[in-house]
PDB file of C-alpha atoms and ligand atoms in Angstrom:
ATOM      1  CA  MET A   1      18.213  14.349  13.953  1.00  0.00           C
ATOM      2  CA  GLU A   2      15.325  11.909  14.323  1.00  0.00           C
ATOM      3  CA  THR A   3      13.157  11.337  11.237  1.00  0.00           C
ATOM      4  CA  TYR A   4       9.939   9.382  10.683  1.00  0.00           C
ATOM      5  CA  HIS A   5      12.052   6.520   9.281  1.00  0.00           C
ATOM      6  CA  ASP A   6      13.352   5.843  12.812  1.00  0.00           C
ATOM      7  CA  TYR A   7       9.804   4.797  13.794  1.00  0.00           C
ATOM      8  CA  VAL A   8       9.366   2.448  10.831  1.00  0.00           C
ATOM      9  CA  ILE A   9      12.548   0.663   9.726  1.00  0.00           C
ATOM     10  CA  LYS A  10      15.869   1.575  11.329  1.00  0.00           C
ATOM     11  CA  ASP A  11      19.301   0.170  10.406  1.00  0.00           C
ATOM     12  CA  GLY A  12      17.621  -2.590   8.421  1.00  0.00           C
ATOM     13  CA  LYS A  13      15.315  -3.592  11.335  1.00  0.00           C
ATOM     14  CA  PHE A  14      11.526  -3.312  11.468  1.00  0.00           C
ATOM     15  CA  ILE A  15      10.301  -0.965  14.253  1.00  0.00           C
ATOM     16  CA  GLY A  16       6.635  -0.371  13.261  1.00  0.00           C
ATOM     17  CA  LYS A  17       5.673   2.370  15.759  1.00  0.00           C
ATOM     18  CA  PHE A  18       3.142   3.849  13.347  1.00  0.00           C
ATOM     19  CA  ASP A  19       0.913   5.643  15.886  1.00  0.00           C
ATOM     20  CA  GLU A  20       3.871   7.410  17.524  1.00  0.00           C
ATOM     21  CA  MET A  21       5.219   8.306  14.109  1.00  0.00           C
ATOM     22  CA  TYR A  22       1.926   9.878  12.969  1.00  0.00           C
ATOM     23  CA  GLU A  23       1.700  11.769  16.272  1.00  0.00           C
ATOM     24  CA  LYS A  24       5.205  13.232  15.899  1.00  0.00           C
ATOM     25  CA  PHE A  25       5.412  13.861  12.161  1.00  0.00           C
ATOM     26  CA  GLU A  26       2.793  15.706  10.179  1.00  0.00           C
ATOM     27  CA  ASP A  27       3.530  14.240   6.766  1.00  0.00           C
ATOM     28  CA  PRO A  28       5.594  11.023   6.769  1.00  0.00           C
ATOM     29  CA  TRP A  29       6.561   9.800   3.263  1.00  0.00           C
ATOM     30  CA  THR A  30       5.482  13.275   1.998  1.00  0.00           C
ATOM     31  CA  GLN A  31       2.028  11.792   1.424  1.00  0.00           C
ATOM     32  CA  MET A  32       0.462  15.207   0.970  1.00  0.00           C
ATOM     33  CA  LYS A  33       2.507  15.696  -2.204  1.00  0.00           C
ATOM     34  CA  GLN A  34       1.717  12.164  -3.411  1.00  0.00           C
ATOM     35  CA  PRO A  35       5.149  11.141  -4.671  1.00  0.00           C
ATOM     36  CA  ASN A  36       5.612   8.031  -6.879  1.00  0.00           C
ATOM     37  CA  LYS A  37       3.156   9.351  -9.398  1.00  0.00           C
ATOM     38  CA  TYR A  38       4.015   6.720 -12.021  1.00  0.00           C
ATOM     39  CA  SER A  39       2.845   3.909  -9.754  1.00  0.00           C
ATOM     40  CA  ARG A  40      -0.127   5.794  -8.338  1.00  0.00           C
ATOM     41  CA  MET A  41      -1.393   6.656 -11.812  1.00  0.00           C
ATOM     42  CA  SER A  42      -0.737   3.125 -13.076  1.00  0.00           C
ATOM     43  CA  GLY A  43      -2.769   1.779 -10.149  1.00  0.00           C
ATOM     44  CA  ILE A  44      -5.667   4.000 -11.200  1.00  0.00           C
ATOM     45  CA  LEU A  45      -5.272   2.829 -14.818  1.00  0.00           C
ATOM     46  CA  HIS A  46      -5.461  -0.791 -13.652  1.00  0.00           C
ATOM     47  CA  LEU A  47      -8.690  -0.006 -11.781  1.00  0.00           C
ATOM     48  CA  LYS A  48     -10.158   1.569 -14.922  1.00  0.00           C
ATOM     49  CA  ASN A  49      -8.861  -0.942 -17.491  1.00  0.00           C
ATOM     50  CA  PHE A  50     -10.123  -3.952 -15.557  1.00  0.00           C
ATOM     51  CA  GLU A  51     -13.429  -2.244 -14.695  1.00  0.00           C
ATOM     52  CA  ILE A  52     -12.913  -2.776 -10.992  1.00  0.00           C
ATOM     53  CA  THR A  53     -16.013  -1.750  -9.038  1.00  0.00           C
ATOM     54  CA  SER A  54     -14.888  -1.578  -5.394  1.00  0.00           C
ATOM     55  CA  VAL A  55     -11.568  -1.271  -3.579  1.00  0.00           C
ATOM     56  CA  LEU A  56     -10.217  -2.068  -0.138  1.00  0.00           C
ATOM     57  CA  GLU A  57      -7.173   0.190   0.238  1.00  0.00           C
ATOM     58  CA  CYS A  58      -4.770  -1.270   2.828  1.00  0.00           C
ATOM     59  CA  GLY A  59      -2.254   1.080   4.471  1.00  0.00           C
ATOM     60  CA  CYS A  60      -4.059   4.261   3.392  1.00  0.00           C
ATOM     61  CA  GLY A  61      -2.144   6.562   5.764  1.00  0.00           C
ATOM     62  CA  LEU A  62      -3.499  10.115   5.554  1.00  0.00           C
ATOM     63  CA  GLY A  63      -5.911   9.287   2.727  1.00  0.00           C
ATOM     64  CA  TYR A  64      -4.475  11.280  -0.165  1.00  0.00           C
ATOM     65  CA  TYR A  65      -4.423   8.359  -2.615  1.00  0.00           C
ATOM     66  CA  ALA A  66      -7.999   7.420  -1.653  1.00  0.00           C
ATOM     67  CA  ASP A  67      -8.995  10.950  -2.611  1.00  0.00           C
ATOM     68  CA  TRP A  68      -7.103  10.698  -5.907  1.00  0.00           C
ATOM     69  CA  ILE A  69      -8.770   7.359  -6.697  1.00  0.00           C
ATOM     70  CA  TYR A  70     -12.149   8.889  -5.889  1.00  0.00           C
ATOM     71  CA  HIS A  71     -11.594  11.826  -8.230  1.00  0.00           C
ATOM     72  CA  GLU A  72     -10.426   9.570 -11.084  1.00  0.00           C
ATOM     73  CA  THR A  73     -12.908   6.693 -10.769  1.00  0.00           C
ATOM     74  CA  LYS A  74     -15.828   8.016  -8.665  1.00  0.00           C
ATOM     75  CA  MET A  75     -15.320   5.006  -6.379  1.00  0.00           C
ATOM     76  CA  VAL A  76     -14.922   5.722  -2.675  1.00  0.00           C
ATOM     77  CA  PRO A  77     -12.446   3.080  -1.505  1.00  0.00           C
ATOM     78  CA  LYS A  78     -12.799   1.511   1.927  1.00  0.00           C
ATOM     79  CA  SER A  79      -9.469   2.768   3.243  1.00  0.00           C
ATOM     80  CA  VAL A  80      -7.866   1.136   6.270  1.00  0.00           C
ATOM     81  CA  ASP A  81      -4.702   1.688   8.263  1.00  0.00           C
ATOM     82  CA  ILE A  82      -3.241   0.140  11.413  1.00  0.00           C
ATOM     83  CA  SER A  83      -2.665   3.605  12.907  1.00  0.00           C
ATOM     84  CA  SER A  84      -5.678   5.171  14.640  1.00  0.00           C
ATOM     85  CA  VAL A  85      -3.796   8.494  14.597  1.00  0.00           C
ATOM     86  CA  ALA A  86      -3.490   8.365  10.790  1.00  0.00           C
ATOM     87  CA  ILE A  87      -7.170   7.413  10.437  1.00  0.00           C
ATOM     88  CA  GLU A  88      -8.336  10.293  12.654  1.00  0.00           C
ATOM     89  CA  LYS A  89      -6.281  12.714  10.559  1.00  0.00           C
ATOM     90  CA  ALA A  90      -7.548  11.203   7.285  1.00  0.00           C
ATOM     91  CA  LYS A  91     -11.170  11.547   8.444  1.00  0.00           C
ATOM     92  CA  ASN A  92     -10.569  15.221   9.217  1.00  0.00           C
ATOM     93  CA  ILE A  93      -8.842  15.943   5.910  1.00  0.00           C
ATOM     94  CA  PHE A  94     -11.309  13.990   3.738  1.00  0.00           C
ATOM     95  CA  PRO A  95     -14.613  13.829   5.653  1.00  0.00           C
ATOM     96  CA  LYS A  96     -16.532  12.465   2.653  1.00  0.00           C
ATOM     97  CA  LEU A  97     -14.292   9.406   2.200  1.00  0.00           C
ATOM     98  CA  ASP A  98     -14.464   6.108   4.097  1.00  0.00           C
ATOM     99  CA  PHE A  99     -11.686   5.391   6.623  1.00  0.00           C
ATOM    100  CA  GLU A 100     -11.373   2.741   9.317  1.00  0.00           C
ATOM    101  CA  VAL A 101      -8.684   1.386  11.658  1.00  0.00           C
ATOM    102  CA  ALA A 102      -7.669  -2.173  10.760  1.00  0.00           C
ATOM    103  CA  ASN A 103      -4.611  -4.375  10.884  1.00  0.00           C
ATOM    104  CA  ILE A 104      -4.752  -6.178   7.591  1.00  0.00           C
ATOM    105  CA  VAL A 105      -2.854  -9.155   8.989  1.00  0.00           C
ATOM    106  CA  THR A 106      -5.689  -9.929  11.423  1.00  0.00           C
ATOM    107  CA  ASP A 107      -8.726  -8.153   9.920  1.00  0.00           C
ATOM    108  CA  LEU A 108      -8.494  -8.689   6.164  1.00  0.00           C
ATOM    109  CA  LYS A 109     -11.075 -11.495   6.015  1.00  0.00           C
ATOM    110  CA  LYS A 110     -13.982  -9.311   7.118  1.00  0.00           C
ATOM    111  CA  TYR A 111     -13.624  -7.085   4.036  1.00  0.00           C
ATOM    112  CA  ASN A 112     -14.184  -9.870   1.518  1.00  0.00           C
ATOM    113  CA  THR A 113     -17.108  -8.150  -0.219  1.00  0.00           C
ATOM    114  CA  TYR A 114     -14.646  -5.804  -1.957  1.00  0.00           C
ATOM    115  CA  ASN A 115     -13.740  -6.562  -5.557  1.00  0.00           C
ATOM    116  CA  CYS A 116     -10.091  -5.515  -5.282  1.00  0.00           C
ATOM    117  CA  VAL A 117      -7.548  -5.461  -2.454  1.00  0.00           C
ATOM    118  CA  LEU A 118      -5.003  -2.676  -2.883  1.00  0.00           C
ATOM    119  CA  PHE A 119      -1.719  -2.723  -0.985  1.00  0.00           C
ATOM    120  CA  ALA A 120      -0.781   0.957  -1.074  1.00  0.00           C
ATOM    121  CA  GLU A 121       2.991   1.056  -0.451  1.00  0.00           C
ATOM    122  CA  LEU A 122       2.486  -1.471   2.354  1.00  0.00           C
ATOM    123  CA  ILE A 123       4.487  -4.558   1.431  1.00  0.00           C
ATOM    124  CA  TRP A 124       7.703  -3.775   3.342  1.00  0.00           C
ATOM    125  CA  TYR A 125       5.780  -3.569   6.642  1.00  0.00           C
ATOM    126  CA  ILE A 126       4.010  -6.911   6.395  1.00  0.00           C
ATOM    127  CA  LEU A 127       6.811  -9.131   5.070  1.00  0.00           C
ATOM    128  CA  PRO A 128       6.786 -11.773   7.863  1.00  0.00           C
ATOM    129  CA  ASP A 129       2.993 -12.076   7.458  1.00  0.00           C
ATOM    130  CA  LEU A 130       2.858 -12.215   3.669  1.00  0.00           C
ATOM    131  CA  LYS A 131       2.352 -15.991   3.524  1.00  0.00           C
ATOM    132  CA  THR A 132      -0.564 -15.789   5.973  1.00  0.00           C
ATOM    133  CA  ILE A 133      -2.049 -12.888   4.021  1.00  0.00           C
ATOM    134  CA  PHE A 134      -1.811 -14.793   0.727  1.00  0.00           C
ATOM    135  CA  THR A 135      -3.631 -17.732   2.356  1.00  0.00           C
ATOM    136  CA  ILE A 136      -6.381 -15.394   3.655  1.00  0.00           C
ATOM    137  CA  LEU A 137      -6.715 -13.884   0.170  1.00  0.00           C
ATOM    138  CA  GLU A 138      -6.841 -17.329  -1.461  1.00  0.00           C
ATOM    139  CA  GLU A 139      -9.536 -18.548   0.961  1.00  0.00           C
ATOM    140  CA  ASN A 140     -11.689 -15.403   1.101  1.00  0.00           C
ATOM    141  CA  PHE A 141     -11.122 -13.385  -2.086  1.00  0.00           C
ATOM    142  CA  LYS A 142     -10.899 -16.079  -4.775  1.00  0.00           C
ATOM    143  CA  GLY A 143     -11.512 -14.656  -8.282  1.00  0.00           C
ATOM    144  CA  LYS A 144     -11.078 -11.062  -7.104  1.00  0.00           C
ATOM    145  CA  PHE A 145      -8.170  -8.673  -7.749  1.00  0.00           C
ATOM    146  CA  LEU A 146      -4.979  -7.928  -5.820  1.00  0.00           C
ATOM    147  CA  LEU A 147      -3.405  -4.589  -6.795  1.00  0.00           C
ATOM    148  CA  VAL A 148       0.035  -3.777  -5.406  1.00  0.00           C
ATOM    149  CA  ASN A 149       1.641  -0.356  -5.662  1.00  0.00           C
ATOM    150  CA  GLN A 150       5.210  -0.686  -4.463  1.00  0.00           C
ATOM    151  CA  VAL A 151       8.500   1.153  -4.662  1.00  0.00           C
ATOM    152  CA  PHE A 152      11.744  -0.805  -5.069  1.00  0.00           C
ATOM    153  CA  TYR A 153      15.258   0.556  -4.614  1.00  0.00           C
ATOM    154  CA  LYS A 154      18.101   0.815  -7.102  1.00  0.00           C
ATOM    155  CA  GLY A 155      20.714  -1.286  -5.340  1.00  0.00           C
ATOM    156  CA  SER A 156      20.215   0.400  -1.956  1.00  0.00           C
ATOM    157  CA  GLN A 157      17.665  -1.907  -0.350  1.00  0.00           C
ATOM    158  CA  LYS A 158      18.712  -3.008   3.170  1.00  0.00           C
ATOM    159  CA  TYR A 159      15.508  -4.446   4.587  1.00  0.00           C
ATOM    160  CA  GLY A 160      13.667  -7.497   3.267  1.00  0.00           C
ATOM    161  CA  THR A 161      16.386  -8.555   0.814  1.00  0.00           C
ATOM    162  CA  ASP A 162      15.760 -12.203   1.701  1.00  0.00           C
ATOM    163  CA  TYR A 163      12.206 -11.816   0.304  1.00  0.00           C
ATOM    164  CA  PHE A 164      12.678  -9.800  -2.924  1.00  0.00           C
ATOM    165  CA  THR A 165      14.695  -6.882  -4.237  1.00  0.00           C
ATOM    166  CA  ASN A 166      12.891  -6.045  -7.473  1.00  0.00           C
ATOM    167  CA  LEU A 167       9.560  -6.410  -9.235  1.00  0.00           C
ATOM    168  CA  ASP A 168      10.342  -9.716 -10.994  1.00  0.00           C
ATOM    169  CA  GLU A 169      11.313 -11.336  -7.712  1.00  0.00           C
ATOM    170  CA  PHE A 170       8.167  -9.941  -6.085  1.00  0.00           C
ATOM    171  CA  ILE A 171       5.941 -11.305  -8.858  1.00  0.00           C
ATOM    172  CA  ASN A 172       7.584 -14.739  -8.432  1.00  0.00           C
ATOM    173  CA  HIS A 173       6.788 -14.537  -4.731  1.00  0.00           C
ATOM    174  CA  VAL A 174       3.053 -13.948  -5.262  1.00  0.00           C
ATOM    175  CA  PRO A 175       1.012 -17.141  -5.724  1.00  0.00           C
ATOM    176  CA  PHE A 176      -1.653 -15.478  -7.952  1.00  0.00           C
ATOM    177  CA  THR A 177      -2.031 -14.960 -11.715  1.00  0.00           C
ATOM    178  CA  LEU A 178      -0.354 -11.821 -13.027  1.00  0.00           C
ATOM    179  CA  LEU A 179      -2.766  -9.693 -15.112  1.00  0.00           C
ATOM    180  CA  ALA A 180      -0.774  -6.494 -15.621  1.00  0.00           C
ATOM    181  CA  ARG A 181       2.474  -4.868 -14.541  1.00  0.00           C
ATOM    182  CA  CYS A 182       3.934  -1.383 -14.777  1.00  0.00           C
ATOM    183  CA  GLU A 183       7.428  -0.340 -13.814  1.00  0.00           C
ATOM    184  CA  ALA A 184       8.865   3.157 -14.198  1.00  0.00           C
ATOM    185  CA  THR A 185      11.661   5.382 -12.987  1.00  0.00           C
ATOM    186  CA  ALA A 186      13.357   8.618 -13.869  1.00  0.00           C
ATOM    187  CA  THR A 187      17.142   8.340 -14.259  1.00  0.00           C
ATOM    188  CA  LYS A 188      17.636  10.822 -11.395  1.00  0.00           C
ATOM    189  CA  ASP A 189      15.517   8.731  -8.983  1.00  0.00           C
ATOM    190  CA  SER A 190      16.891   6.208  -6.487  1.00  0.00           C
ATOM    191  CA  THR A 191      13.628   4.276  -6.577  1.00  0.00           C
ATOM    192  CA  ILE A 192      11.685   2.246  -9.119  1.00  0.00           C
ATOM    193  CA  GLU A 193       7.935   2.678  -8.992  1.00  0.00           C
ATOM    194  CA  THR A 194       5.706  -0.282  -9.729  1.00  0.00           C
ATOM    195  CA  SER A 195       2.062  -1.240  -9.919  1.00  0.00           C
ATOM    196  CA  THR A 196       0.983  -4.841 -10.454  1.00  0.00           C
ATOM    197  CA  LEU A 197      -2.426  -6.449 -10.773  1.00  0.00           C
ATOM    198  CA  PHE A 198      -3.121 -10.105  -9.987  1.00  0.00           C
ATOM    199  CA  ARG A 199      -6.175 -12.343 -10.181  1.00  0.00           C
ATOM    200  CA  ILE A 200      -6.524 -14.089  -6.814  1.00  0.00           C
TER     201      ILE A 200
HETATM  202  C1  SAM B   1       4.443   3.904   3.362  1.00  0.00           C
HETATM  203  S1  SAM B   1       2.944   4.269   4.187  1.00  0.00           S
HETATM  204  C2  SAM B   1       1.870   4.451   2.794  1.00  0.00           C
HETATM  205  C3  SAM B   1       0.829   5.486   2.992  1.00  0.00           C
HETATM  206  C4  SAM B   1      -0.039   5.759   1.769  1.00  0.00           C
HETATM  207  N1  SAM B   1      -0.654   4.549   1.294  1.00  0.00           N
HETATM  208  C5  SAM B   1       0.791   6.369   0.674  1.00  0.00           C
HETATM  209  O1  SAM B   1       1.086   5.680  -0.327  1.00  0.00           O
HETATM  210  O2  SAM B   1       1.160   7.542   0.796  1.00  0.00           O
HETATM  211  C6  SAM B   1       2.476   2.674   4.840  1.00  0.00           C
HETATM  212  C7  SAM B   1       1.205   2.692   5.693  1.00  0.00           C
HETATM  213  O3  SAM B   1       0.890   1.350   6.056  1.00  0.00           O
HETATM  214  C8  SAM B   1       0.335   1.346   7.361  1.00  0.00           C
HETATM  215  N2  SAM B   1       0.449  -0.036   7.881  1.00  0.00           N
HETATM  216  C9  SAM B   1       1.572  -0.688   8.278  1.00  0.00           C
HETATM  217  N3  SAM B   1       1.281  -1.943   8.675  1.00  0.00           N
HETATM  218  C10 SAM B   1      -0.068  -2.106   8.506  1.00  0.00           C
HETATM  219  C11 SAM B   1      -0.962  -3.182   8.744  1.00  0.00           C
HETATM  220  N4  SAM B   1      -0.539  -4.360   9.225  1.00  0.00           N
HETATM  221  N5  SAM B   1      -2.280  -3.013   8.464  1.00  0.00           N
HETATM  222  C12 SAM B   1      -2.727  -1.805   7.971  1.00  0.00           C
HETATM  223  N6  SAM B   1      -1.918  -0.744   7.728  1.00  0.00           N
HETATM  224  C13 SAM B   1      -0.600  -0.886   7.991  1.00  0.00           C
HETATM  225  C14 SAM B   1       1.170   2.409   8.088  1.00  0.00           C
HETATM  226  O4  SAM B   1       0.522   2.902   9.242  1.00  0.00           O
HETATM  227  C15 SAM B   1       1.342   3.469   6.999  1.00  0.00           C
HETATM  228  O5  SAM B   1       0.323   4.449   7.064  1.00  0.00           O
END
């Protein structure tokens, strides 16, 4: 049977039909339950510990993490996603938060007033554009923060293995100064949850 994964990455190949996926499936990645709580909570701790004052959340999906961030920090993130279907749904679910359609590969530069750029479980979908994105960050967000919440896989990763397969390799890939890192997993889990903060 077809699952939402078929619209994203299938048999190790990037598909990226996010609008169709959000039209067909009510809750891809079980966002409503907010899994990966270690990394989500660590991301919020990074925001608090480094006294971050504004956040651009990239790949916000249905907006549940934006809402969590708001409740913990009182900041309303500017939350963007490439899928207009996801953004419409997010606006309906959380009418008081701030959602907008944007492709961060092409639109990132215009959000450079924000103090912190958060990649919210987004990295696997922008791999071929990562170099370009790092250049845009370097040129437009110098001195600001990059916060990355990302799941890695315990030996079962099929896609993107030529980029990185674990947190250390990811950190080596990022051309910015590491400020803080968190990595956690339960023994029963097949994933490793991470949250890393960099100074751009
Ligand atoms: C794994 S989901 C994460 C959703 C949410 N942040 C969460 O943690 O539950 C990845 C999201 O990234 C969005 N996305 C993929 N490529 C994007 C791009 N280039 N610009 C903005 N959003 C993108 C997808 O539409 C999807 O909603």
